[in-house]
Coordinates of C-alpha atoms in Angstrom, one line a residue:
X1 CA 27.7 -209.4 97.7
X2 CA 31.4 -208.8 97.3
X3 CA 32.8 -205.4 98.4
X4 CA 34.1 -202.7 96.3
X5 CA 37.0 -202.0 94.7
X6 CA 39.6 -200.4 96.8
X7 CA 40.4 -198.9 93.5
X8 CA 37.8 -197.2 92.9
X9 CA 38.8 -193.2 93.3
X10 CA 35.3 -192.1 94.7
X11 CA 35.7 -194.1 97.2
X12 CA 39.6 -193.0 98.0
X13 CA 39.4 -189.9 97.8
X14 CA 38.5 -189.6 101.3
X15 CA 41.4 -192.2 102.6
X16 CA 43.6 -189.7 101.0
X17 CA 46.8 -189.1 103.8
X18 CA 47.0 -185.1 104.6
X19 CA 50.2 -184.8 102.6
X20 CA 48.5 -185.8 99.6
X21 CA 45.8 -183.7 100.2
X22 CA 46.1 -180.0 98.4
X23 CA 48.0 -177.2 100.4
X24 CA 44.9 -174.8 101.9
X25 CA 45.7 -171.1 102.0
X26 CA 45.6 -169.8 105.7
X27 CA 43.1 -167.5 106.5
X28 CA 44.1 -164.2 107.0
X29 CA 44.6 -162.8 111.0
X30 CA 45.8 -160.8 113.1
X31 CA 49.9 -160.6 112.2
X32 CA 51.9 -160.3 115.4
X33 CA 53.8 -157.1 115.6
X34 CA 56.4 -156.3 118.0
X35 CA 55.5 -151.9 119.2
X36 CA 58.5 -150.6 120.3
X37 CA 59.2 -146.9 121.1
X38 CA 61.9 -144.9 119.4
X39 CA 64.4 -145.2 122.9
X40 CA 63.6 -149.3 122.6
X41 CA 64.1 -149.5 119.4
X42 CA 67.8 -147.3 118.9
X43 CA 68.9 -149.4 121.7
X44 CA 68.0 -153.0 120.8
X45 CA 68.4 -152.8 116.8
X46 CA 69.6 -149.5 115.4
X47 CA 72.2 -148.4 118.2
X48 CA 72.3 -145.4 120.5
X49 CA 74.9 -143.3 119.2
X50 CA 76.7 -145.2 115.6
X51 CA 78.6 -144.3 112.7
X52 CA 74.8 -142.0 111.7
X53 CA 73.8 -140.6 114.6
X54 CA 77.6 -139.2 115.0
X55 CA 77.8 -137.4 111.4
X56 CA 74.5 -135.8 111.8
X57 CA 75.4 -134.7 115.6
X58 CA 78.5 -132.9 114.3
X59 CA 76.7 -131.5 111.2
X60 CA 73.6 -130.3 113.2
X61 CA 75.9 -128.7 115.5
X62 CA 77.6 -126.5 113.4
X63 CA 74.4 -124.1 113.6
X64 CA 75.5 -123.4 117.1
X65 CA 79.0 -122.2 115.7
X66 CA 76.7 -120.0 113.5
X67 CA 74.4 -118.8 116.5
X68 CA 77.5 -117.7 118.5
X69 CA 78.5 -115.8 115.6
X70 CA 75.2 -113.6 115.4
X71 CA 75.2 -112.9 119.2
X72 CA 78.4 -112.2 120.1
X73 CA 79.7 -110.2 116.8
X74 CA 78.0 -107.2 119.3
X75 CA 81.4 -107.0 121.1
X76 CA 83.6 -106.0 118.8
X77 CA 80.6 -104.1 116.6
X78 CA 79.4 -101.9 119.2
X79 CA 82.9 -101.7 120.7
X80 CA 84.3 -98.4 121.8
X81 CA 87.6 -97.8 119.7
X82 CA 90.9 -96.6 120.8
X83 CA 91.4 -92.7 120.5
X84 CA 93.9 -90.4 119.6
X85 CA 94.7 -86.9 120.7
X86 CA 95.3 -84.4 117.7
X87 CA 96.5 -81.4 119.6
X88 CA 94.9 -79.1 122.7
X89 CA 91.5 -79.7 124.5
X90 CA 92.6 -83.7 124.2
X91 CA 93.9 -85.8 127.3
X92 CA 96.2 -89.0 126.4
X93 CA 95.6 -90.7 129.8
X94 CA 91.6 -90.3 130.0
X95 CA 89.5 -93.0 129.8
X96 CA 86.9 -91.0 127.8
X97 CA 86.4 -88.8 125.5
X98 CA 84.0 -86.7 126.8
X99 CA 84.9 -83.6 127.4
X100 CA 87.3 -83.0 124.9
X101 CA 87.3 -80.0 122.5
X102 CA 85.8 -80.7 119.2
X103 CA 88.3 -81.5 116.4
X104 CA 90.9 -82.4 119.2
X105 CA 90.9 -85.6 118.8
X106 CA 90.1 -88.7 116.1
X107 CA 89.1 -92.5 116.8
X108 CA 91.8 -95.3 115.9
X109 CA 90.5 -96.8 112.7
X110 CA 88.4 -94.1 111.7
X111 CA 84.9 -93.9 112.3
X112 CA 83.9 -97.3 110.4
X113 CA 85.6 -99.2 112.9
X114 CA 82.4 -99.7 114.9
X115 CA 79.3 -98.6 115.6
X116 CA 80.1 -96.5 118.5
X117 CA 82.7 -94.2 115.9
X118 CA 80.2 -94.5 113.5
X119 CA 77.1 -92.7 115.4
X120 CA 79.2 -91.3 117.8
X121 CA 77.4 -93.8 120.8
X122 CA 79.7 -92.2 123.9
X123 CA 78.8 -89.9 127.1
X124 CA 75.1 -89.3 127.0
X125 CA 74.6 -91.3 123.8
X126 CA 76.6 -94.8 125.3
X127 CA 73.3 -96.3 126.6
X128 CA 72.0 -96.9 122.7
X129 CA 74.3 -99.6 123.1
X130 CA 73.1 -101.6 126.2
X131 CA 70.0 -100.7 124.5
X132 CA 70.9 -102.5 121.1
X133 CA 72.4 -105.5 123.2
X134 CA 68.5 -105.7 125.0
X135 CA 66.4 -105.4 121.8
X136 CA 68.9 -108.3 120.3
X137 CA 67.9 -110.6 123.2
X138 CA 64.4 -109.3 123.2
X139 CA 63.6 -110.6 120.1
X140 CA 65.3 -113.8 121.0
X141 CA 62.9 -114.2 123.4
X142 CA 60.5 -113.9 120.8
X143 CA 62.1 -116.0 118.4
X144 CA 62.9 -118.8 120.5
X145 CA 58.9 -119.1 121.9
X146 CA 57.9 -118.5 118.2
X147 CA 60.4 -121.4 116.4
X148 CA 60.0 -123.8 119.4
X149 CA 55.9 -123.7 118.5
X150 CA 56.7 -124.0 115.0
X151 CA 59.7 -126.7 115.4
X152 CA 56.8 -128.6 117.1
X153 CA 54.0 -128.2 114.6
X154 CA 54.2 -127.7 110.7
X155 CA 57.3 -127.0 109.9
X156 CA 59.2 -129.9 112.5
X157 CA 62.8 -129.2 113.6
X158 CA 65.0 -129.5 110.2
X159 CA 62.3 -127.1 108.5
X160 CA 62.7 -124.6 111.6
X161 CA 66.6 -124.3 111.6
X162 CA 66.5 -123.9 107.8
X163 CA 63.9 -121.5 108.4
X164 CA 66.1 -119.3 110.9
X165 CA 69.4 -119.6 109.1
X166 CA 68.1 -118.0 106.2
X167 CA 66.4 -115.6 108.2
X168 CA 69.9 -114.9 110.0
X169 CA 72.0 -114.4 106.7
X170 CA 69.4 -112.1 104.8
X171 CA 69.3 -109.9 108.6
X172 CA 73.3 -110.3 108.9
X173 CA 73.8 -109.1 105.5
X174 CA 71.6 -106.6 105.6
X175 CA 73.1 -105.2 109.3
X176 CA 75.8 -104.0 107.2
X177 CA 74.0 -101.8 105.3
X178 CA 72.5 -99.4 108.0
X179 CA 72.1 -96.5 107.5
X180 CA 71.6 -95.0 110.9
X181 CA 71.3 -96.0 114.2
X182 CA 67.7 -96.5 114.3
X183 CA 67.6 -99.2 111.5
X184 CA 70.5 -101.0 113.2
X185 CA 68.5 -101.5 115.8
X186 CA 65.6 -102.5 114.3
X187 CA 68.1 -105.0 111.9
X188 CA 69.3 -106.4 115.5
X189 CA 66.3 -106.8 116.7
X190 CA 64.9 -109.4 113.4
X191 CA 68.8 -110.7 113.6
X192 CA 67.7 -111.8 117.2
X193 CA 64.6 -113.3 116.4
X194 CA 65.8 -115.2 113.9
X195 CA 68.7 -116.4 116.4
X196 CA 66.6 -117.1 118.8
X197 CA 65.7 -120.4 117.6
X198 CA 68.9 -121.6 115.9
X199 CA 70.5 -123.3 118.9
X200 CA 66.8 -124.4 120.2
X201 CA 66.2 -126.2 117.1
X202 CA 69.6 -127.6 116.4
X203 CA 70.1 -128.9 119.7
X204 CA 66.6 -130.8 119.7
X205 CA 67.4 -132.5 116.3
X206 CA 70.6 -133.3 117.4
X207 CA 69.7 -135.4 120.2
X208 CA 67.0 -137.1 119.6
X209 CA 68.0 -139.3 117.0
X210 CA 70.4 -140.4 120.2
X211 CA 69.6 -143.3 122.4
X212 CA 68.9 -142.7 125.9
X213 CA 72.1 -143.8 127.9
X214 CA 74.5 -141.5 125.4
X215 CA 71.8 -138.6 125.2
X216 CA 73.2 -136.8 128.3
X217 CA 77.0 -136.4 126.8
X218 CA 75.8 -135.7 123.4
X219 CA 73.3 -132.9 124.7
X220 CA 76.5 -131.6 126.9
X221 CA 78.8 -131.5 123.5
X222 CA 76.8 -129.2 121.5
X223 CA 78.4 -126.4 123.4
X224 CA 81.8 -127.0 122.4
X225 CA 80.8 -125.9 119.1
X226 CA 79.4 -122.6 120.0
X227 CA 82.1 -121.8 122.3
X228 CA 84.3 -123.0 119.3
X229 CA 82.5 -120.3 117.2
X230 CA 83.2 -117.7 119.6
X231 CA 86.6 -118.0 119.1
X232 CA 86.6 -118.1 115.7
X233 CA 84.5 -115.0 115.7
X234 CA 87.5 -113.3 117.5
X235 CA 90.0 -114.4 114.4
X236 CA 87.6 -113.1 112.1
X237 CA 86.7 -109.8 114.0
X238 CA 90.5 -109.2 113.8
X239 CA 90.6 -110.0 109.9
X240 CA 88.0 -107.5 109.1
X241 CA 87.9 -104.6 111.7
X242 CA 85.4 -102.8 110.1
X243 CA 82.1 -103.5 111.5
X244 CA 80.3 -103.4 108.5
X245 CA 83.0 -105.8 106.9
X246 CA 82.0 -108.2 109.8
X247 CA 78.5 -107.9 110.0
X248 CA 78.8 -109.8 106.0
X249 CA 81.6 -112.0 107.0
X250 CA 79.9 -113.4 110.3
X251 CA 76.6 -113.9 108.1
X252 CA 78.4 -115.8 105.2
X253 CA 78.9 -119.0 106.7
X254 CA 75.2 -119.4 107.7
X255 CA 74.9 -119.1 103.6
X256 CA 77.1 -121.9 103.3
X257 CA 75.9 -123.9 106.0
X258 CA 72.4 -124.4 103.8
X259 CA 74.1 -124.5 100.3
X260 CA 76.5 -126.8 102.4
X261 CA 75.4 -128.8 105.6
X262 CA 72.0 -128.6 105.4
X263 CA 70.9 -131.3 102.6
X264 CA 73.0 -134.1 104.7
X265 CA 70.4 -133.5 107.8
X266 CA 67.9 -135.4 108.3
X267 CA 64.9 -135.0 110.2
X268 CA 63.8 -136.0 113.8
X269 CA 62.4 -139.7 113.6
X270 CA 60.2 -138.2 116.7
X271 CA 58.7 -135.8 115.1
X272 CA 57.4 -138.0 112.0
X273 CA 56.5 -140.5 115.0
X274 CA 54.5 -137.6 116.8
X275 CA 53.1 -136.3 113.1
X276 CA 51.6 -139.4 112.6
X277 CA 54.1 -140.2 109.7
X278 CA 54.8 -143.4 110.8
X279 CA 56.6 -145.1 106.9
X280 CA 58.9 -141.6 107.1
X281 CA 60.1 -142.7 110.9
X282 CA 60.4 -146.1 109.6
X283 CA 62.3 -145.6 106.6
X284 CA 64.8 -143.0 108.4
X285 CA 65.2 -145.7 111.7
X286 CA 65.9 -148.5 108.8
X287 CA 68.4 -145.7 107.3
X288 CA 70.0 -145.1 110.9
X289 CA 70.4 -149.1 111.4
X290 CA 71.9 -149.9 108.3
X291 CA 74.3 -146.8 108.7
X292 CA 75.2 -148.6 112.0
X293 CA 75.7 -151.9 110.7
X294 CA 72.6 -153.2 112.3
X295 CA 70.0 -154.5 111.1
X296 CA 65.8 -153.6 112.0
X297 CA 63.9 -156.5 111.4
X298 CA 60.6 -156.6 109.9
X299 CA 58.2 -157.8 112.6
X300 CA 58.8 -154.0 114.6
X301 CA 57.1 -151.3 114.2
X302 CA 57.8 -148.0 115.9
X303 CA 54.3 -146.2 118.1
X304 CA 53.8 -144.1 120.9
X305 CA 54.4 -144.4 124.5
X306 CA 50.9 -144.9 125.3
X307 CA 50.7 -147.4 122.0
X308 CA 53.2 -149.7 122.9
X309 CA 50.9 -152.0 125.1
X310 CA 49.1 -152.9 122.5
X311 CA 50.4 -156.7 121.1
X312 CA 48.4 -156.8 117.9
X313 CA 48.3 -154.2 114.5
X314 CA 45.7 -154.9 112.4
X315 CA 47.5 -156.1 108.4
X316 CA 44.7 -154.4 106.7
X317 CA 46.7 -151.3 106.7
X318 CA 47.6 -149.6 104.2
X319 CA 49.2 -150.5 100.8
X320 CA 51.9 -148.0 102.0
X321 CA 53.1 -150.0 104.8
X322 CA 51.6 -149.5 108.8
X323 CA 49.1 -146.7 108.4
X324 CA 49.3 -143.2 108.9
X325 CA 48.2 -141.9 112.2
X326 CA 46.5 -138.6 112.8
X327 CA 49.5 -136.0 113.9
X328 CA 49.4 -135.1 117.6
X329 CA 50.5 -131.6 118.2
X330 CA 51.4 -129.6 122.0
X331 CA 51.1 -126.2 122.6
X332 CA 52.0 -124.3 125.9
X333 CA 48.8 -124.3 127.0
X334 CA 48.8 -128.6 127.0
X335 CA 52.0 -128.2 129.1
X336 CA 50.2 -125.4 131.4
X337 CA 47.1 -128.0 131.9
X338 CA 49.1 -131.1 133.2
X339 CA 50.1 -130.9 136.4
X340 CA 53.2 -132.9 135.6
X341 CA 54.3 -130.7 133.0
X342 CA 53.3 -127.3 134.9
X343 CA 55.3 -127.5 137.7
X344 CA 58.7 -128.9 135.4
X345 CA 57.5 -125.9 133.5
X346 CA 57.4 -123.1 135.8
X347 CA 60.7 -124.8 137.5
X348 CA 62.5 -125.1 134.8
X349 CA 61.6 -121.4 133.3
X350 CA 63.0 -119.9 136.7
X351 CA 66.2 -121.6 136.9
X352 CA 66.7 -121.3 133.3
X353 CA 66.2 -117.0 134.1
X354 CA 68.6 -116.6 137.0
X355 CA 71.3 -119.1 135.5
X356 CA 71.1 -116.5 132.3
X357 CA 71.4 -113.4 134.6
X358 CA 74.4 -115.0 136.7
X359 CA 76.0 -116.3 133.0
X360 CA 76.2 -112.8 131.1
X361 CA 76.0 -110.9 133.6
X362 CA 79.9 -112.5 134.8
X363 CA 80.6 -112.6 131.3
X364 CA 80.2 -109.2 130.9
X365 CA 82.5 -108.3 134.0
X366 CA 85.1 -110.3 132.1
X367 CA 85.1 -108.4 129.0
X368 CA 86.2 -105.3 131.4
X369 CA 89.4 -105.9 131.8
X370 CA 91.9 -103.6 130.7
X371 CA 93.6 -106.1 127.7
X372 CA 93.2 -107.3 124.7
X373 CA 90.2 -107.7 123.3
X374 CA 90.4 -110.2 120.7
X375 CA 92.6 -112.5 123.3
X376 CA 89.7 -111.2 125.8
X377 CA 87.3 -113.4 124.1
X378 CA 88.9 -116.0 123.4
X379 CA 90.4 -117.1 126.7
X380 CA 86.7 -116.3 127.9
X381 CA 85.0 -118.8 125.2
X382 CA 88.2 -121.4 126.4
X383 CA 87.6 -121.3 129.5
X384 CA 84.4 -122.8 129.4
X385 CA 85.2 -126.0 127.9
X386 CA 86.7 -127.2 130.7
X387 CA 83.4 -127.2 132.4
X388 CA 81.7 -128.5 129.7
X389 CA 84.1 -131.5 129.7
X390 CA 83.5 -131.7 133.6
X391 CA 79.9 -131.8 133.6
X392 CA 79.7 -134.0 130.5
X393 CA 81.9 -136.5 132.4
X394 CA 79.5 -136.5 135.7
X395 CA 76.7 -136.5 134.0
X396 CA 76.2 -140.1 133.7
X397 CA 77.7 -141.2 136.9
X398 CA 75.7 -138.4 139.6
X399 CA 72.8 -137.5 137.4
X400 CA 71.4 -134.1 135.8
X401 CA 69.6 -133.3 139.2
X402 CA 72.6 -133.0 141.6
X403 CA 75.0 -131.6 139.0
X404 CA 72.5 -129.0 138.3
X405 CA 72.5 -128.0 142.1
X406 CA 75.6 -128.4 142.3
X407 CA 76.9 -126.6 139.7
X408 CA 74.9 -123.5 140.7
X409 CA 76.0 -123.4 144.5
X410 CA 79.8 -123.4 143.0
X411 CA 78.9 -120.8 141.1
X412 CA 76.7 -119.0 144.0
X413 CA 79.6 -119.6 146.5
X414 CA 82.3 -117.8 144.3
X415 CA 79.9 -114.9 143.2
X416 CA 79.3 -115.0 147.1
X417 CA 83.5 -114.7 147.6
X418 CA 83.6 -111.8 145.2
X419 CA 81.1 -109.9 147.0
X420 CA 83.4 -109.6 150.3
X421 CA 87.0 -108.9 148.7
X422 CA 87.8 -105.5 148.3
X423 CA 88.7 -103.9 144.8
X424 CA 92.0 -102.8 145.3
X425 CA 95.5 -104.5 145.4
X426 CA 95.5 -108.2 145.8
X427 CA 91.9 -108.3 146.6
X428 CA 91.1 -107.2 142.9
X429 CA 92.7 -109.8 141.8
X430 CA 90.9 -112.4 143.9
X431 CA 88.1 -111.0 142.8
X432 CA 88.6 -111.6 139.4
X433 CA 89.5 -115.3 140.2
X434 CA 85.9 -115.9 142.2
X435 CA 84.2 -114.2 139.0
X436 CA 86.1 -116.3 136.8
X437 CA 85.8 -119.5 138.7
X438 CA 81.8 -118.2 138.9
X439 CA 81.5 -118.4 135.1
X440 CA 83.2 -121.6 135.2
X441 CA 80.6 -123.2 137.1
X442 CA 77.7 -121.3 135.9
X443 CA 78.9 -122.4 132.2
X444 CA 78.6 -126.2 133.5
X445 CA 75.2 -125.2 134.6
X446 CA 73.7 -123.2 131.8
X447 CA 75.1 -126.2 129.5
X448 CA 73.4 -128.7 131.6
X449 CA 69.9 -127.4 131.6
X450 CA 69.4 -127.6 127.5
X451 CA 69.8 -131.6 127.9
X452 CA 68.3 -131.2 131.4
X453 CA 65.2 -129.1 130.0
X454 CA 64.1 -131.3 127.3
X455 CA 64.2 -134.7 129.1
X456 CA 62.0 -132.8 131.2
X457 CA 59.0 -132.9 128.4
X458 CA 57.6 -135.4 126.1
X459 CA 58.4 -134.8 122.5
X460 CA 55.2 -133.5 121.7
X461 CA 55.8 -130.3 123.4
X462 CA 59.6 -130.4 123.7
X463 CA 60.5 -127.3 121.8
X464 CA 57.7 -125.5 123.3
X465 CA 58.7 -126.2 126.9
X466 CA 62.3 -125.6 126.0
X467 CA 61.1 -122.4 123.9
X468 CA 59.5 -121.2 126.9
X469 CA 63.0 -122.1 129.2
X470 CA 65.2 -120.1 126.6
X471 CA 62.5 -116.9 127.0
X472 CA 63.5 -116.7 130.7
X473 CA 67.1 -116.7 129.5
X474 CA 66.8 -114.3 127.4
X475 CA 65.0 -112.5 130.0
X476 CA 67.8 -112.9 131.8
X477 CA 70.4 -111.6 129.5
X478 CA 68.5 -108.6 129.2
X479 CA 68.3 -107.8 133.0
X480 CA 72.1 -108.7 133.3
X481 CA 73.6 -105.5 131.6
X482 CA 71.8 -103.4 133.9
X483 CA 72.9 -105.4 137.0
X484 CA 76.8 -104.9 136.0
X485 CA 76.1 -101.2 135.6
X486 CA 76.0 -100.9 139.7
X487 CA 79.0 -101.6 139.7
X488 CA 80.9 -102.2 143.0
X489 CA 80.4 -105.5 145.4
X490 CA 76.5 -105.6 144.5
X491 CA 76.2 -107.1 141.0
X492 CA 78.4 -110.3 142.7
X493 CA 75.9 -110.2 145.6
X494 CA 72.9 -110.5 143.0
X495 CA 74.6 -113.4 141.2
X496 CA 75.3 -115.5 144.3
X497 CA 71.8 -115.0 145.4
X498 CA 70.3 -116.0 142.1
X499 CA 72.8 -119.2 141.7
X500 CA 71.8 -120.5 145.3
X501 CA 68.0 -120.0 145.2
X502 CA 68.1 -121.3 141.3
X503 CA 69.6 -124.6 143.3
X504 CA 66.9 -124.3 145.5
X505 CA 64.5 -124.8 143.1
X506 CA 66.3 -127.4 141.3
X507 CA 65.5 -129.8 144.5
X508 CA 61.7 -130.3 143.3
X509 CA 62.9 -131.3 139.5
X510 CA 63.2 -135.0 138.7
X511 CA 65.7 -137.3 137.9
X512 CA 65.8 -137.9 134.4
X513 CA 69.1 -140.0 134.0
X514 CA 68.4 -143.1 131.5
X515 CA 64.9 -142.1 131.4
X516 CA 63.2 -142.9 128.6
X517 CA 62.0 -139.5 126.2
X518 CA 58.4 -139.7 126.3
X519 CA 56.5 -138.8 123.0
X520 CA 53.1 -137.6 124.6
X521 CA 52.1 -135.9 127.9
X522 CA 49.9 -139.1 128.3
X523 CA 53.1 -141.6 128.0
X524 CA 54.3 -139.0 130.6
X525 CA 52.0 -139.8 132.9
X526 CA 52.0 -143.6 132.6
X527 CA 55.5 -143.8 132.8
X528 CA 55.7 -141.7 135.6
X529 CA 52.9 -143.5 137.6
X530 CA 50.7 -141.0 137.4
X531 CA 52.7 -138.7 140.0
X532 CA 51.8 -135.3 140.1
X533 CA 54.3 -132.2 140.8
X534 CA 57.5 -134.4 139.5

């Protein structure tokens, strides 16, 4: 029997080579995805600190401008004018007016030149205004605990500080038109809850968008800019000296700053990350890389710290891009039940308190001096830059820990100083050296602990933590009036104390210098080891 055609194509078909053979659709698998965290990801594709990350630094830091603005407009508000004598019953040379006959005598400016002329706050009335300075900072205590929750929750960080600005120019505005003392106070007392949370939640969006080597100068800078406002605040209190005038010119720009700033800010990539809206953190990292003139390539995807072990995503997500996980949210009481984050948290509340007492209280002692006081506050808000500039410089190279200590024992040595010289002759002016040189240091130090502070807590509970660490200042600035009232040697001997045991305490915080920000209090954990009391 002869064999069959080689032609025929039943028989071929099979002999067919693979190349001739129809392309097959894969089947569908797992799709290899690189997890990196937000830190990982600014450093190897978007860049740490670019063309974006610098424009929204400088235009989330102007709300510090606008915080220094609110808080310190009580010095030249509440100030006690100038007098002069109108005939007998009236003493040229007295430092007071109490005393003096009725009718003897008038304020310089008339009695809208401050709050003092106004309600006639002098003799037994003057403590209404230590008492107006406390209720301020109370409710910044309040504000700051209450904004750092929210900052972390529903309304995330840009949603907070649009929150509190408006809050601050309706409140500033407002202040102006009191009536009497009693609504002031009240007024002050919303204008500091409100301003409690401006600098917490501009400082917070400000730096993290910033990658972790250039996070610790960029969390040092934001105080140039509310140092800067005080300064300004001086030119403006001297443009409008009536303190009704400046209540409404100090509360305009935070007007302008929403109208203005505001719609160029974008929000924390964390927080979407920590929300669970993972295609908004994507989008705004592929924004921040392109800004950068980098480019974030497709096969990365952005997930938690205790996510990024994981090799494989799944590609049935959704239509939408990588699906949406369910939000994570922190409250204080997480932070309270990890031991890790208790012990930063109790630390970092206590040093937070007697750094604040130490920084107003000396700050308060410098505003005594018999001279100018427009040029008073203005060489006091210049002064601090050069410690800013200091710190910000050593940061990198000696690490937040031993700055931080030593920063407060310079402070707690010169305080110390001040205690023992006399307050006569040349002694009162070394005196006024070691106080000035103890605000220097304590400046490098109370700058310090905001960067210090949230590195210090996973993103999760960041603002909360650092809420909590900005209550204990405010605590602070409360108690520090009252300290500067005794007058004499003491208040220096209570300042050096709290400086050296605030130091003390700083020994048992970690090291957090080119640490990564961890976005859980699980990722906390891992990437610490699992230590307990760091």
């Amino acid at each position: 029997m002869s064999a069959v055609p080689s032609s025929d194509p039943d028989l071929r078909l099979p002999l067919l080579s693979s190349a001739e053979e129809p392309a097959r659709k894969p089947e569908k698998g797992p799709v290899d995805v690189q997890k990196l965290t937000i830190d990982d990801m600014l450093q190897e594709h978007c860049g740490e600190f670019g063309t974006w990350q610098l424009r929204h630094f400088v235009l989330t830091c102007l709300a510090w401008a606008l915080e220094a603005f609110h808080t310190m407009v009580m010095i030249f508000a509440d100030r006690e004018p100038e007098f002069r004598c109108l005939g007998p019953g009236c003493d040229e040379m007295a430092k007071s007016v109490c005393g003096f006959e009725p009718g003897s005598w008038v304020w310089v400016g008339g009695a809208g030149s401050s709050t003092v002329a106004q309600w006639g706050l002098v003799c037994g009335e003057k403590y209404k205004v230590g008492l107006v300075q406390a209720v301020f900072f109370g409710g910044c205590m309040i504000g700051a605990g209450t904004f750092g929750h929210l900052s972390d929750s529903m309304l995330g960080r840009k949603g907070s500080l649009t929150v509190v600005c408006l809050l601050n120019a309706v409140f500033g505005c407002l202040t102006a038109l009191a009536p009497d003392y009693w609504t002031y106070l009240v007024l002050r007392l919303l204008t500091g809850f409100s301003t409690g949370g401006v600098g917490l939640c501009a400082f917070v969006l400000a730096t993290e968008p910033v990658g972790s080597s250039k996070r610790g100068v960029a969390g040092m800078s934001t105080f140039y800019f509310f140092s800067t406002g005080i300064a300004l605040l001086s030119g403006i209190a001297y443009i409008f000296p009536s303190w009704r005038e400046l209540y409404i010119a100090s509360s305009i720009p935070s007007i302008l700053f929403l109208v203005i700033v505001l719609p160029f800010i974008s929000e924390s990539p964390r927080w979407y990350l920590v929300r669970g809206r993972i295609n908004e953190a994507m989008t705004l990292m592929r924004t921040i890389a392109k800004s950068n003139g980098k480019h974030l390539p497709d096969g990365v995807v952005l997930a938690l710290d205790e996510d990024v072990n994981e090799s494989y995503v799944n590609e049935q997500s959704d239509k939408q891009g990588f699906a949406a996980k369910e939000a994570i949210t922190g409250s204080v009481i997480d932070v309270i039940r990890s031991p890790v984050t208790r012990i930063r948290l109790v630390l970092a509340v206590a040093i937070n308190f007697m750094c604040s007492v130490v920084y107003y209280g000396l700050s308060l002692n410098v505003v005594n001096l018999d001279t100018n006081l427009y040029l008073n506050v203005v060489l006091n808000a210049v002064a601090e830059m050069p410690a800013f500039t200091i710190t910000a410089v050593l940061l990198d190279k000696f690490g937040r820990k031993p700055l931080t200590i030593g920063t407060l024992w310079f402070s707690s040595f010169f305080c110390f100083a001040g205690c023992l010289m006399g307050g006569a002759g040349i002694w009162k002016v070394v005196r006024m050296i070691c106080g000035i040189l103890g605000i220097f240091g304590m400046a490098g130090t109370y700058n310090l602990l905001f960067i210090y502070t949230a590195e210090l807590f996973p993103t999760v509970v960041r603002n909360v933590a650092l809420g909590c660490a900005t209550q204990s200042a405010q605590m602070g600035a409360i108690l520090a009036p009252f300290i500067v009232v005794m007058g004499g040697a003491l208040p220096f001997a209570v300042f050096a104390s709290c400086g050296f045991v605030g130091g003390l305490l700083a020994f048992y915080l970690p090291e957090t210098l080119n640490r990564p920000l961890y976005d859980t209090i699980t990722g906390m954990k891992q990437g610490e080891g699992g230590l307990s009391g760091v």
